[in-house]
């Protein structure tokens, strides 16, 4: 089995641990954990979080082998949800890949900014309604000052994506997706000090490309070792997703760094990508 299939699973487990730590430490500021009384008579300054941090859409040369039509590489299925508050989701996009598939579910936040948003009991079902598998999943988005460098926050009006992979089934039997609810996570406390902007991507070989990113903050900045990307067609339809590798440190303001994807495979053609940078 392709070793890269295990990378998303381990990375998502890491994200889960960080969210639990933030929650336990009262990082959300929305209840939970211990509380203290503020004896100051002044009102705190309002928190401003506009999103769009450590993420960006890139256009360039076509990505993929082009041996299949888009409709033969991606299956779109409807998403039925319980009440999700200020959030709107769906449909689900399933990228066909042999005996497995990557899945992508868009989600838009129409309420106040939130971080650590998690879709609960995402259930993939066949035409008879029988359950194939189910899981919870966090949402990729932008970074806030209190998100531990993880791009999983959404400002008001910002779109993010729940990303996952099925190793036990291919996309063929999936007929519908249901979502039981949402964990809205915690409130961001401001824009991050360190920020990165994707600048461009360059093809290295048939199965690899690199993404150049720039430190757009006023301080030395570094990144984590794994980052997400999503490929889109010319209409903006999500096609598939994967990971970019490389950890960098102490990049000066305005300096650049390289992230690398060295094992992707897509049989259609993608005309753009969105990159989510973990710093």
Backbone as numpy.savetxt, mean C-alpha at the origin, in Angstrom:
# Nx Ny Nz CAx CAy CAz Cx Cy Cz
9.01 -23.29 -5.27 8.16 -22.09 -5.27 9.04 -20.84 -5.27
8.61 -19.82 -5.95 9.37 -18.58 -6.03 9.55 -17.99 -4.64
10.81 -17.77 -4.27 11.13 -17.26 -2.94 10.49 -15.90 -2.69
10.30 -15.10 -3.75 9.74 -13.76 -3.59 8.31 -13.79 -3.07
7.60 -14.92 -3.24 6.23 -14.98 -2.75 6.18 -14.82 -1.24
7.25 -15.16 -0.54 7.22 -15.08 0.91 7.49 -13.68 1.42
8.00 -12.79 0.58 8.33 -11.44 1.02 7.12 -10.63 1.46
6.01 -10.61 0.69 4.85 -9.84 1.15 4.33 -10.32 2.49
4.33 -11.65 2.73 3.80 -12.18 3.97 4.63 -11.71 5.15
5.94 -11.82 5.07 6.80 -11.41 6.18 6.71 -9.91 6.41
6.60 -9.14 5.33 6.53 -7.69 5.47 5.23 -7.26 6.13
4.12 -7.92 5.78 2.84 -7.56 6.37 2.79 -7.94 7.84
3.46 -9.04 8.21 3.55 -9.40 9.62 4.29 -8.32 10.39
5.36 -7.78 9.78 6.11 -6.70 10.40 5.23 -5.48 10.62
4.43 -5.12 9.60 3.52 -3.98 9.72 2.54 -4.22 10.86
2.00 -5.44 10.97 1.05 -5.74 12.04 1.67 -5.50 13.39
2.92 -5.93 13.56 3.59 -5.76 14.84 3.77 -4.30 15.18
4.11 -3.48 14.19 4.32 -2.05 14.42 3.01 -1.39 14.83
1.91 -1.74 14.16 0.62 -1.15 14.49 0.21 -1.51 15.91
0.42 -2.77 16.29 0.09 -3.17 17.65 0.92 -2.39 18.66
2.21 -2.17 18.34 3.06 -1.40 19.23 2.59 0.04 19.36
2.25 0.65 18.20 1.77 2.04 18.23 0.49 2.16 19.03
-0.40 1.18 18.86 -1.67 1.21 19.57 -1.46 1.05 21.07
-0.57 0.10 21.42 -0.30 -0.15 22.83 0.31 1.06 23.50
1.08 1.84 22.72 1.75 3.02 23.27 0.87 4.25 23.23
-0.37 4.09 22.76 -1.26 5.25 22.70 -0.96 6.13 21.52
-0.31 5.59 20.48 0.09 6.41 19.33 -1.08 6.99 18.59
-2.25 6.33 18.69 -3.39 6.83 17.95 -4.01 8.06 18.55
-3.91 8.18 19.88 -4.52 9.33 20.52 -6.02 9.30 20.45
-6.61 8.11 20.17 -8.06 8.00 20.02 -8.65 7.05 21.05
-8.06 7.01 22.21 -8.52 6.06 23.21 -7.62 4.87 23.21
-7.71 4.02 24.22 -6.83 2.89 24.33 -5.54 3.33 24.98
-4.91 2.43 25.74 -3.69 2.79 26.42 -4.00 3.72 27.59
-2.96 4.19 28.26 -3.17 5.06 29.41 -3.42 6.48 28.95
-4.01 7.28 29.80 -4.29 8.67 29.47 -3.80 9.55 30.60
-3.55 10.81 30.30 -3.12 11.75 31.33 -3.91 13.03 31.18
-3.95 13.81 32.23 -4.71 15.05 32.23 -3.82 16.20 31.82
-4.25 16.99 30.86 -3.50 18.16 30.41 -3.93 19.36 31.26
-2.99 19.88 32.05 -3.34 20.99 32.94 -3.13 22.34 32.27
-2.65 22.35 31.01 -2.43 23.61 30.32 -3.76 24.24 29.94
-3.82 25.55 30.03 -5.06 26.24 29.68 -5.10 26.61 28.20
-3.98 26.44 27.48 -3.97 26.79 26.07 -4.46 25.62 25.23
-5.05 25.92 24.09 -5.51 24.88 23.19 -4.37 24.44 22.29
-4.24 23.12 22.02 -3.17 22.67 21.14 -3.40 23.15 19.71
-2.31 23.32 18.99 -2.42 23.75 17.59 -3.06 22.65 16.78
-3.91 22.99 15.83 -4.56 21.96 15.02 -3.53 21.17 14.21
-3.78 19.87 14.06 -2.89 18.99 13.31 -3.25 19.07 11.83
-2.25 19.27 11.00 -2.47 19.32 9.56 -1.80 18.12 8.91
-2.59 17.32 8.23 -2.04 16.19 7.48 -2.75 16.15 6.12
-1.99 16.42 5.08 -2.58 16.51 3.73 -2.25 15.31 2.87
-1.45 14.36 3.39 -1.15 13.15 2.64 -0.21 13.37 1.47
-0.14 12.37 0.61 0.70 12.45 -0.58 2.18 12.30 -0.31
2.53 11.92 0.92 3.94 11.82 1.30 4.51 10.43 1.05
5.74 10.39 0.56 6.45 9.14 0.31 5.69 8.20 -0.63
5.05 8.78 -1.59 4.37 8.03 -2.64 4.33 8.89 -3.90
4.13 8.28 -5.05 4.04 9.05 -6.27 3.84 8.18 -7.48
3.16 8.74 -8.50 2.89 8.02 -9.74 3.95 8.39 -10.78
4.46 7.38 -11.46 5.48 7.56 -12.48 4.98 7.05 -13.82
5.25 7.80 -14.87 4.95 7.37 -16.24 6.25 7.16 -17.00
6.26 6.21 -17.90 7.48 5.94 -18.65 7.24 4.90 -19.73
8.30 4.21 -20.10 8.18 3.16 -21.12 7.33 2.02 -20.59
6.74 1.25 -21.50 5.86 0.15 -21.11 6.61 -0.90 -20.31
5.94 -1.43 -19.30 6.47 -2.50 -18.47 5.66 -3.77 -18.73
6.32 -4.91 -18.81 5.65 -6.17 -19.06 6.05 -6.74 -20.40
5.77 -8.02 -20.58 6.17 -8.70 -21.82 5.24 -8.40 -22.98
3.97 -8.05 -22.69 3.01 -7.77 -23.75 2.56 -9.00 -24.51
2.76 -10.18 -23.95 2.36 -11.42 -24.62 0.88 -11.73 -24.44
0.20 -11.01 -23.54 -1.23 -11.22 -23.33 -1.94 -9.88 -23.26
-3.24 -9.89 -23.58 -4.07 -8.70 -23.42 -4.35 -8.46 -21.94
-4.62 -7.20 -21.59 -4.87 -6.87 -20.19 -6.00 -7.69 -19.61
-7.08 -7.86 -20.38 -8.23 -8.61 -19.86 -7.91 -10.07 -19.59
-6.83 -10.56 -20.18 -6.43 -11.94 -19.92 -5.46 -12.06 -18.74
-4.98 -10.93 -18.25 -4.03 -10.96 -17.13 -4.65 -10.50 -15.81
-5.75 -9.77 -15.89 -6.38 -9.22 -14.67 -7.86 -9.53 -14.67
-8.34 -10.03 -13.55 -9.76 -10.32 -13.37 -10.34 -9.31 -12.39
-11.46 -8.69 -12.75 -12.11 -7.70 -11.88 -13.37 -8.32 -11.29
-13.50 -8.25 -9.97 -14.68 -8.80 -9.30 -15.26 -7.75 -8.37
-16.54 -7.85 -8.10 -17.22 -6.88 -7.25 -16.86 -7.10 -5.78
-16.97 -6.02 -5.02 -16.73 -6.07 -3.58 -17.99 -5.63 -2.85
-18.48 -6.47 -1.94 -19.63 -6.15 -1.11 -19.14 -5.91 0.31
-19.58 -4.82 0.92 -19.08 -4.47 2.24 -20.20 -4.24 3.24
-19.84 -4.39 4.51 -20.68 -3.88 5.57 -20.41 -2.38 5.67
-21.01 -1.73 6.63 -20.82 -0.29 6.78 -19.34 0.02 7.05
-18.73 0.88 6.23 -17.32 1.22 6.38 -17.11 2.68 6.74
-18.14 3.33 7.27 -18.00 4.71 7.70 -17.69 5.64 6.55
-16.59 6.39 6.69 -16.23 7.38 5.68 -15.47 6.79 4.49
-15.31 5.48 4.45 -14.45 4.86 3.44 -15.27 4.20 2.33
-14.74 4.29 1.12 -15.35 3.65 -0.05 -14.32 2.71 -0.66
-14.74 1.48 -1.00 -13.80 0.50 -1.51 -14.30 -0.15 -2.80
-13.34 -0.82 -3.49 -13.66 -1.70 -4.60 -13.62 -1.02 -5.96
-13.70 -1.87 -7.00 -13.77 -3.33 -6.99 -12.40 -3.95 -6.68
-12.33 -5.28 -6.75 -11.06 -5.98 -6.51 -10.46 -6.38 -7.85
-9.15 -6.23 -7.96 -8.41 -6.59 -9.18 -7.49 -7.76 -8.86
-7.65 -8.86 -9.57 -6.89 -10.08 -9.32 -5.94 -10.31 -10.49
-4.67 -10.30 -10.22 -3.66 -10.48 -11.26 -3.35 -11.96 -11.41
-3.69 -12.52 -12.57 -3.49 -13.95 -12.81 -2.00 -14.25 -12.93
-1.54 -15.28 -12.20 -0.13 -15.66 -12.24 0.01 -17.13 -11.89
-0.28 -18.02 -12.87 -0.13 -19.45 -12.65 -1.06 -19.96 -11.58
-0.49 -20.54 -10.52 -1.29 -21.16 -9.47 -1.54 -20.20 -8.30
-1.25 -18.94 -8.48 -1.47 -17.95 -7.42 -1.96 -16.66 -8.06
-2.27 -15.68 -7.23 -2.61 -14.37 -7.79 -2.36 -13.27 -6.76
-1.96 -12.11 -7.26 -1.89 -10.90 -6.44 -3.24 -10.21 -6.52
-3.69 -9.62 -5.42 -4.95 -8.90 -5.46 -4.77 -7.47 -4.93
-5.61 -6.57 -5.48 -5.55 -5.14 -5.17 -6.98 -4.64 -4.96
-7.22 -3.97 -3.83 -8.53 -3.36 -3.57 -8.32 -1.89 -3.26
-8.78 -0.98 -4.14 -8.67 0.46 -3.86 -9.60 0.87 -2.72
-9.17 1.86 -1.94 -10.00 2.39 -0.86 -9.76 3.89 -0.77
-10.83 4.66 -0.67 -10.73 6.12 -0.57 -11.30 6.58 0.76
-10.60 7.50 1.41 -11.03 8.05 2.69 -11.75 9.38 2.48
-13.02 9.44 2.81 -13.79 10.68 2.70 -14.01 11.34 4.06
-13.35 10.82 5.09 -13.47 11.37 6.43 -12.17 12.02 6.88
-11.98 12.18 8.17 -10.75 12.78 8.69 -9.55 11.86 8.43
-8.33 12.41 8.41 -7.13 11.59 8.16 -6.98 10.46 9.17
-6.51 9.30 8.68 -6.29 8.15 9.55 -5.04 7.40 9.10
-4.43 6.68 10.04 -3.27 5.83 9.76 -3.53 4.41 10.29
-2.87 3.44 9.72 -3.04 2.06 10.17 -4.42 1.51 9.86
-5.01 1.97 8.76 -6.34 1.51 8.36 -6.26 0.04 7.94
-7.20 -0.75 8.42 -7.18 -2.18 8.13 -8.57 -2.67 7.71
-8.63 -3.31 6.54 -9.87 -3.96 6.11 -9.97 -5.33 6.79
-11.14 -5.63 7.34 -11.32 -6.83 8.15 -12.09 -7.91 7.40
-11.64 -9.14 7.56 -12.29 -10.32 6.95 -12.58 -10.08 5.48
-11.52 -9.84 4.72 -11.65 -9.77 3.26 -11.81 -11.20 2.77
-13.00 -11.54 2.31 -13.33 -12.93 1.99 -13.49 -13.12 0.49
-12.74 -14.04 -0.07 -12.79 -14.36 -1.49 -13.66 -15.61 -1.66
-14.71 -15.49 -2.49 -15.71 -16.55 -2.59 -15.91 -16.98 -4.05
-16.39 -18.21 -4.21 -16.67 -18.70 -5.56 -18.10 -18.36 -5.96
-18.53 -18.84 -7.12 -19.85 -18.47 -7.65 -21.01 -18.97 -6.79
-20.76 -20.00 -5.98 -21.82 -20.51 -5.11 -21.85 -19.79 -3.77
-20.88 -18.90 -3.54 -20.80 -18.20 -2.27 -19.91 -18.89 -1.26
-19.32 -20.03 -1.66 -18.44 -20.76 -0.74 -17.14 -19.99 -0.53
-16.66 -19.99 0.70 -15.45 -19.26 1.05 -14.21 -20.00 0.55
-13.36 -19.28 -0.18 -12.07 -19.83 -0.61 -10.98 -19.50 0.41
-10.90 -18.26 0.81 -9.99 -17.85 1.89 -10.38 -16.46 2.35
-9.88 -16.09 3.53 -10.21 -14.79 4.11 -9.03 -14.27 4.91
-8.84 -12.96 4.93 -7.76 -12.36 5.71 -8.06 -10.90 6.00
-7.36 -10.35 6.98 -7.38 -8.91 7.24 -6.19 -8.29 6.52
-6.30 -7.01 6.15 -5.18 -6.40 5.45 -5.12 -4.90 5.70
-3.89 -4.39 5.89 -3.67 -2.96 6.01 -3.70 -2.30 4.64
-3.78 -0.96 4.65 -3.93 -0.19 3.42 -2.66 0.63 3.16
-2.08 0.48 1.98 -0.92 1.28 1.58 -1.38 2.67 1.20
-0.66 3.68 1.67 -1.02 5.06 1.38 0.18 5.98 1.52
0.08 6.98 2.37 1.18 7.93 2.58 1.69 7.83 4.02
2.70 8.64 4.34 3.38 8.56 5.63 3.09 9.79 6.48
2.90 9.57 7.78 2.75 10.69 8.72 3.92 10.67 9.70
3.99 11.70 10.54 5.10 11.79 11.49 5.06 10.66 12.52
3.88 10.10 12.78 3.75 9.05 13.79 3.39 7.69 13.22
3.73 7.44 11.93 3.42 6.14 11.34 4.65 5.25 11.24
5.71 5.61 11.98 6.95 4.83 12.02 7.54 4.59 10.63
7.35 5.57 9.76 7.92 5.47 8.42 7.14 4.61 7.46
6.04 4.01 7.92 5.26 3.11 7.08 4.22 3.91 6.29
4.17 3.76 4.97 3.19 4.52 4.17 1.81 3.86 4.23
1.12 4.03 5.36 -0.23 3.43 5.46 -1.22 4.40 6.09
-1.09 5.69 5.70 -2.03 6.72 6.15 -2.80 7.28 4.95
-4.02 7.74 5.20 -4.83 8.38 4.16 -5.38 9.70 4.67
-5.08 10.77 3.96 -5.66 12.07 4.27 -7.10 12.11 3.75
-7.82 13.16 4.04 -9.17 13.32 3.52 -9.14 13.37 1.99
-9.91 12.48 1.34 -9.95 12.43 -0.11 -8.84 11.62 -0.75
-7.94 11.06 0.05 -6.80 10.32 -0.51 -7.17 8.85 -0.74
-6.64 8.31 -1.83 -6.88 6.90 -2.18 -5.69 6.04 -1.78
-5.97 4.87 -1.25 -4.94 3.89 -0.93 -5.34 2.54 -1.49
-4.55 1.52 -1.15 -4.79 0.19 -1.72 -4.49 -0.88 -0.68
-5.43 -1.82 -0.52 -5.14 -3.03 0.22 -4.50 -4.01 -0.76
-3.35 -4.57 -0.39 -2.59 -5.43 -1.29 -2.37 -6.79 -0.63
-2.54 -7.84 -1.41 -2.31 -9.17 -0.86 -1.98 -10.17 -1.95
-1.75 -11.41 -1.54 -1.41 -12.47 -2.48 -2.01 -13.78 -2.00
-2.54 -14.54 -2.92 -3.05 -15.88 -2.63 -2.08 -16.91 -3.17
-1.59 -17.78 -2.29 -0.69 -18.85 -2.70 -1.43 -20.16 -2.91
-2.65 -20.26 -2.36 -3.38 -21.52 -2.40 -4.32 -21.65 -3.59
-4.71 -20.53 -4.20 -5.66 -20.55 -5.30 -5.17 -19.65 -6.42
-5.58 -19.96 -7.66 -5.43 -18.97 -8.71 -6.71 -18.14 -8.76
-6.79 -17.19 -9.68 -7.92 -16.27 -9.69 -9.19 -16.86 -10.29
-9.10 -17.96 -11.00 -10.24 -18.49 -11.75 -11.50 -18.73 -10.92
-11.42 -19.39 -9.74 -12.66 -19.66 -9.02 -13.25 -18.47 -8.28
-12.51 -17.38 -8.17 -13.01 -16.23 -7.40 -14.10 -15.51 -8.18
-15.26 -15.36 -7.55 -16.40 -14.73 -8.20 -16.81 -13.42 -7.54
-16.50 -13.29 -6.26 -16.88 -12.09 -5.52 -15.99 -11.95 -4.29
-16.01 -10.73 -3.72 -15.26 -10.45 -2.49 -16.19 -9.73 -1.52
-16.16 -10.13 -0.27 -16.92 -9.42 0.77 -15.95 -8.94 1.85
-16.30 -7.81 2.47 -15.49 -7.25 3.55 -16.42 -6.99 4.73
-16.06 -7.51 5.90 -16.98 -7.43 7.04 -16.93 -6.09 7.77
-15.80 -5.39 7.68 -15.71 -4.13 8.41 -14.34 -3.50 8.24
-14.08 -2.47 9.04 -12.83 -1.73 8.93 -12.36 -1.29 10.30
-11.06 -1.40 10.53 -10.41 -0.81 11.70 -9.80 0.50 11.22
-10.29 1.61 11.73 -9.86 2.93 11.24 -8.51 3.36 11.79
-7.88 2.55 12.64 -6.54 2.85 13.10 -6.47 4.05 14.01
-5.53 4.95 13.72 -5.29 6.08 14.61 -5.09 7.35 13.80
-5.13 8.48 14.47 -5.02 9.76 13.80 -3.56 10.15 13.59
-3.21 10.67 12.41 -1.86 11.18 12.21 -1.65 12.45 13.02
-0.39 12.69 13.43 -0.10 13.88 14.24 0.66 14.94 13.45
0.72 14.77 12.13 1.37 15.78 11.30 2.13 15.16 10.14
2.71 16.01 9.32 3.49 15.58 8.18 4.86 15.07 8.64
5.44 14.09 7.94 6.72 13.52 8.38 7.88 14.50 8.18
8.90 14.34 9.03 10.10 15.16 8.89 10.90 14.75 7.66
11.04 13.43 7.46 11.74 12.91 6.30 10.73 12.58 5.20
11.01 13.00 3.99 10.08 12.73 2.89 10.85 12.41 1.61
10.27 11.54 0.81 10.87 11.08 -0.44 9.87 11.23 -1.58
10.39 11.48 -2.77 9.56 11.58 -3.96 10.13 10.67 -5.05
9.30 9.76 -5.61 9.76 8.98 -6.76 9.95 9.90 -7.97
11.07 9.75 -8.67 11.38 10.60 -9.82 11.16 9.91 -11.15
11.61 8.68 -11.29 11.50 7.98 -12.58 11.80 6.50 -12.38
11.45 5.69 -13.38 11.87 4.29 -13.38 12.60 3.99 -14.68
13.51 3.05 -14.62 14.30 2.63 -15.77 14.34 1.11 -15.82
14.10 0.56 -17.01 14.13 -0.89 -17.18 15.58 -1.36 -17.22
15.86 -2.40 -16.45 17.20 -2.99 -16.41 17.27 -4.23 -17.29
16.24 -5.08 -17.19 16.16 -6.29 -18.01 14.70 -6.68 -18.13
14.43 -7.83 -18.74 13.04 -8.27 -18.94 12.30 -8.46 -17.62
13.02 -8.75 -16.55 12.38 -9.02 -15.27 12.82 -8.09 -14.15
13.43 -6.97 -14.52 13.88 -6.07 -13.46 13.83 -4.61 -13.91
13.62 -3.73 -12.96 13.69 -2.29 -13.21 14.14 -1.61 -11.93
14.54 -0.36 -12.04 14.94 0.40 -10.86 14.18 1.73 -10.83
13.95 2.21 -9.62 13.23 3.46 -9.41 14.15 4.44 -8.69
14.29 5.63 -9.23 15.07 6.68 -8.59 14.16 7.52 -7.72
14.57 7.72 -6.45 13.79 8.53 -5.52 14.66 9.67 -5.00
14.02 10.75 -4.60 14.75 11.94 -4.14 14.31 12.34 -2.74
15.28 12.70 -1.93 15.00 13.23 -0.59 14.50 14.67 -0.74
13.21 14.87 -0.49 12.61 16.20 -0.65 12.48 16.94 0.67
13.06 16.39 1.74 13.00 17.06 3.03 14.23 17.92 3.24
14.30 18.59 4.37 15.41 19.49 4.66 16.42 18.86 5.61
16.31 17.55 5.83 17.20 16.84 6.74 17.76 15.60 6.05
18.81 15.01 6.64 19.30 13.72 6.15 18.18 12.70 6.28
18.02 11.85 5.28 16.92 10.89 5.28 17.40 9.52 4.85
16.72 8.50 5.35 16.98 7.13 4.96 15.69 6.42 4.63
15.78 5.16 4.26 14.58 4.37 3.94 14.67 3.00 4.59
13.53 2.32 4.64 13.52 0.93 5.02 14.02 0.08 3.86
13.91 -1.24 4.00 14.47 -2.13 2.99 13.45 -2.60 1.96
12.16 -2.50 2.24 11.13 -2.98 1.31 10.08 -1.91 1.08
9.68 -1.75 -0.16 8.75 -0.72 -0.58 7.77 -1.35 -1.58
6.58 -0.74 -1.73 5.58 -1.30 -2.63 5.51 -0.54 -3.95
5.08 -1.22 -4.98 4.69 -0.54 -6.23 3.47 -1.23 -6.79
2.68 -0.46 -7.54 1.51 -0.99 -8.26 1.65 -0.58 -9.71
1.41 -1.51 -10.63 1.41 -1.21 -12.06 -0.01 -0.92 -12.53
-0.15 0.04 -13.47 -1.45 0.44 -14.00 -1.40 0.43 -15.52
-2.59 0.24 -16.14 -2.66 0.39 -17.59 -2.94 1.85 -17.94
-3.15 2.13 -19.21 -3.32 3.51 -19.67 -4.60 4.16 -19.17
-5.56 3.36 -18.69 -6.81 3.90 -18.16 -6.76 4.10 -16.65
-5.64 3.72 -16.01 -5.53 3.83 -14.56 -6.00 2.59 -13.83
-6.24 1.51 -14.55 -6.68 0.26 -13.93 -5.50 -0.44 -13.28
-5.60 -0.83 -11.99 -4.52 -1.57 -11.35 -4.34 -2.95 -11.99
-3.08 -3.33 -12.20 -2.78 -4.59 -12.89 -2.16 -5.62 -11.96
-1.12 -5.24 -11.27 -0.44 -6.13 -10.32 0.40 -5.28 -9.40
1.02 -5.89 -8.41 1.84 -5.15 -7.47 3.04 -6.00 -7.07
4.01 -5.34 -6.44 5.19 -6.06 -6.01 6.01 -5.22 -5.04
7.24 -5.68 -4.80 8.12 -5.03 -3.85 9.36 -4.48 -4.53
9.80 -3.34 -4.06 11.09 -2.75 -4.42 12.02 -2.91 -3.22
13.28 -3.26 -3.50 14.23 -3.50 -2.43 15.30 -2.42 -2.39
15.95 -2.33 -1.26 17.12 -1.51 -0.99 16.83 -0.59 0.18
17.78 -0.55 1.10 17.71 0.37 2.23 18.85 1.37 2.09
18.54 2.64 2.23 19.57 3.67 2.14 19.55 4.50 3.42
20.67 5.17 3.71 20.74 5.99 4.92 21.51 7.27 4.65
21.18 8.28 5.41 21.92 9.55 5.40 22.06 10.18 4.02
20.96 10.23 3.29 20.96 10.92 2.00 20.68 12.40 2.26
21.50 13.27 1.68 21.37 14.71 1.92 20.11 15.25 1.25
19.60 16.38 1.73 18.45 17.00 1.07 18.71 17.23 -0.41
17.78 16.80 -1.24 17.93 16.92 -2.68 18.68 15.77 -3.31
19.29 14.90 -2.49 20.02 13.75 -3.00 19.08 12.65 -3.46
19.61 11.70 -4.21 18.79 10.62 -4.75 19.29 9.25 -4.31
18.43 8.26 -4.46 18.75 6.87 -4.15 18.03 5.98 -5.14
18.42 4.72 -5.19 17.85 3.76 -6.14 17.16 2.63 -5.39
15.93 2.30 -5.81 15.21 1.12 -5.35 15.12 0.14 -6.52
15.16 -1.16 -6.22 15.28 -2.16 -7.28 14.21 -3.24 -7.17
13.62 -3.58 -8.29 12.76 -4.77 -8.45 13.50 -5.71 -9.39
13.89 -6.87 -8.88 14.71 -7.77 -9.69 14.08 -9.13 -9.96
12.72 -9.19 -9.83 12.11 -10.49 -10.07 10.64 -10.41 -10.44
10.24 -9.35 -11.13 8.82 -9.24 -11.46 8.51 -9.94 -12.77
7.26 -10.30 -12.93 6.81 -10.92 -14.17 5.36 -10.49 -14.43
5.15 -9.80 -15.53 3.80 -9.41 -15.92 3.67 -9.60 -17.42
2.64 -10.34 -17.85 2.52 -10.74 -19.25 1.75 -9.74 -20.11
1.12 -8.74 -19.48 0.46 -7.67 -20.23 1.40 -6.50 -20.41
0.82 -5.31 -20.58 1.61 -4.10 -20.69 1.09 -3.06 -19.70
2.00 -2.49 -18.92 1.66 -1.43 -17.98 2.29 -0.13 -18.46
1.58 0.98 -18.31 2.09 2.26 -18.78 2.49 3.20 -17.66
2.20 2.84 -16.40 2.58 3.68 -15.27 2.66 2.83 -14.01
3.25 3.41 -12.98 3.31 2.74 -11.69 3.18 3.76 -10.58
2.69 3.32 -9.43 2.72 4.14 -8.23 3.65 3.47 -7.24
4.51 4.27 -6.61 5.51 3.77 -5.68 5.17 4.26 -4.27
5.29 3.37 -3.29 5.04 3.68 -1.89 6.34 3.41 -1.13
6.93 4.46 -0.56 8.27 4.37 0.02 8.19 4.24 1.54
8.82 3.20 2.06 8.89 2.95 3.50 10.18 3.56 4.03
10.05 4.61 4.83 11.28 5.23 5.35 11.38 5.05 6.86
